[in-house]
Amino acid sequence: MRNIVILISGSGSNMAAIVRAAEQGRWSERLSVRVAAVLSNRADAQGLDFAKAHGISTAVLDHKAFASREEFDAALMAEIDRYEADLLVLAGFMRILTPGFVAHYAGRLLNIHPSLLPAFPGLNTHQRALDAGCRFAGATVHQVTAELDHGEILTQAVVPVLVHDTADTLAARVLTQEHLIYPQAVAQFLAQSPTRVKRG
Ligand code: GAR
């Protein structure tokens, strides 16, 4: 059994897509996977309700309660490691991670970013794509490195930019594609990575 831990900060729709894919056994029969926990840095993240309704352990660690980024990340690592995560999935987790955190999960840490990386790392990706006159936009699933929104690209989805698009309409079009590519990329990544040796 492979354990996935998912980190969210908001609506958690990508997390929900991954949970549904795991539940529906849409992944290969040989790939026995469960979402062991959904963790958030915000108590008001709507995705927590979905996770609870699906019987998944949840926890909130409010980053504002910690004196430094390092202390927050250390507490987050301790919580994640309770679940012996084979894979840590960032799904709209809006925190910059410390190099120590990234190193701890090296090779088992994925993120989805709402742009066609390496274009538009960082925030406000859809408005920036519109302002730049892009004809296409999209999303990228990538491995996480210490550099923000870098790391090996696993897959991308491309959508057209339409004449009357706003940042919101473009974001919604991209998000529907995120829900398709993220579960697929997670399954493919797990299928290709060796099983972790469990401690204890
Ligand atoms: C998604 O569009 C995701 O790509 C983006 O936040 C949204 C979260 O939606 N992530 C980032 O911007 C990370 N830099 P969700 O909470 O409904 O999955």
CSV table of C-alpha atoms in Angstrom, one decimal, residues 63-160:
chain,number,residue,atom,x,y,z
A,63,HIS,CA,1.8,29.0,9.6
A,64,LYS,CA,1.0,32.2,11.5
A,65,ALA,CA,1.5,30.4,14.8
A,66,PHE,CA,5.2,29.8,14.1
A,67,ALA,CA,8.0,32.2,14.6
A,68,SER,CA,9.8,31.3,11.4
A,69,ARG,CA,9.4,29.4,8.1
A,70,GLU,CA,11.9,26.8,9.3
A,71,GLU,CA,9.8,26.1,12.5
A,72,PHE,CA,6.6,25.8,10.5
A,73,ASP,CA,8.2,23.5,8.0
A,74,ALA,CA,9.7,21.3,10.8
A,75,ALA,CA,6.3,20.9,12.4
A,76,LEU,CA,4.7,20.2,9.1
A,77,MET,CA,7.3,17.5,8.3
A,78,ALA,CA,6.6,15.9,11.7
A,79,GLU,CA,2.9,15.8,10.9
A,80,ILE,CA,3.4,14.4,7.4
A,81,ASP,CA,5.9,11.8,8.5
A,82,ARG,CA,3.3,10.3,10.9
A,83,TYR,CA,1.6,8.9,7.8
A,84,GLU,CA,4.8,7.4,6.2
A,85,ALA,CA,4.2,9.2,3.0
A,86,ASP,CA,5.4,7.5,-0.1
A,87,LEU,CA,4.4,10.7,-2.0
A,88,LEU,CA,3.7,14.2,-0.9
A,89,VAL,CA,1.4,16.1,-3.2
A,90,LEU,CA,1.1,19.9,-3.2
A,91,ALA,CA,-2.4,20.8,-4.4
A,92,GLY,CA,-2.9,24.6,-4.2
A,93,PHE,CA,-0.6,24.7,-1.1
A,94,MET,CA,0.3,28.4,-1.1
A,95,ARG,CA,3.5,28.4,0.9
A,96,ILE,CA,7.1,28.7,-0.1
A,97,LEU,CA,9.0,25.7,1.2
A,98,THR,CA,12.4,25.8,2.9
A,99,PRO,CA,15.3,24.0,1.3
A,100,GLY,CA,15.4,21.6,4.2
A,101,PHE,CA,11.8,20.6,3.7
A,102,VAL,CA,12.3,20.1,0.0
A,103,ALA,CA,15.4,18.0,0.6
A,104,HIS,CA,13.5,15.8,3.1
A,105,TYR,CA,11.0,14.8,0.5
A,106,ALA,CA,13.4,14.8,-2.5
A,107,GLY,CA,12.1,12.4,-5.2
A,108,ARG,CA,8.7,12.1,-3.7
A,109,LEU,CA,7.3,15.6,-3.8
A,110,LEU,CA,5.0,16.9,-6.7
A,111,ASN,CA,3.3,20.2,-7.4
A,112,ILE,CA,0.8,21.5,-9.9
A,113,HIS,CA,1.3,25.0,-11.2
A,114,PRO,CA,-1.3,26.9,-13.3
A,115,SER,CA,0.9,27.9,-16.2
A,116,LEU,CA,3.0,26.3,-18.9
A,117,LEU,CA,6.3,26.3,-17.0
A,118,PRO,CA,8.9,27.6,-17.3
A,119,ALA,CA,6.6,30.5,-18.3
A,120,PHE,CA,5.0,32.4,-15.4
A,121,PRO,CA,6.3,30.9,-12.2
A,122,GLY,CA,4.9,32.5,-9.1
A,123,LEU,CA,1.5,34.1,-8.6
A,124,ASN,CA,-1.2,35.7,-10.9
A,125,THR,CA,-0.3,33.3,-13.7
A,126,HIS,CA,-3.5,33.8,-15.7
A,127,GLN,CA,-3.5,37.6,-15.7
A,128,ARG,CA,0.2,37.5,-16.7
A,129,ALA,CA,-0.6,35.1,-19.5
A,130,LEU,CA,-3.4,37.5,-20.7
A,131,ASP,CA,-1.2,40.5,-20.4
A,132,ALA,CA,1.6,38.9,-22.4
A,133,GLY,CA,-0.9,38.1,-25.2
A,134,CYS,CA,-0.4,34.4,-25.0
A,135,ARG,CA,-2.6,32.3,-27.3
A,136,PHE,CA,-2.3,29.2,-25.2
A,137,ALA,CA,-2.1,28.7,-21.4
A,138,GLY,CA,-2.2,25.6,-19.2
A,139,ALA,CA,-0.9,23.8,-16.2
A,140,THR,CA,2.2,21.9,-15.3
A,141,VAL,CA,2.8,18.9,-12.9
A,142,HIS,CA,6.4,18.9,-11.8
A,143,GLN,CA,8.8,17.6,-9.2
A,144,VAL,CA,9.6,20.2,-6.5
A,145,THR,CA,13.0,21.6,-6.0
A,146,ALA,CA,14.3,24.4,-3.8
A,147,GLU,CA,13.7,26.9,-6.6
A,148,LEU,CA,10.1,28.1,-6.8
A,149,ASP,CA,8.1,26.4,-9.6
A,150,HIS,CA,11.1,24.6,-11.1
A,151,GLY,CA,11.9,20.9,-11.2
A,152,GLU,CA,11.5,18.2,-13.7
A,153,ILE,CA,8.2,18.5,-15.7
A,154,LEU,CA,6.1,15.3,-15.6
A,155,THR,CA,3.2,16.5,-17.7
A,156,GLN,CA,1.4,19.6,-19.0
A,157,ALA,CA,-2.1,20.5,-20.3
A,158,VAL,CA,-2.6,23.2,-22.8
A,159,VAL,CA,-5.8,25.2,-23.3
A,160,PRO,CA,-6.5,28.0,-25.8
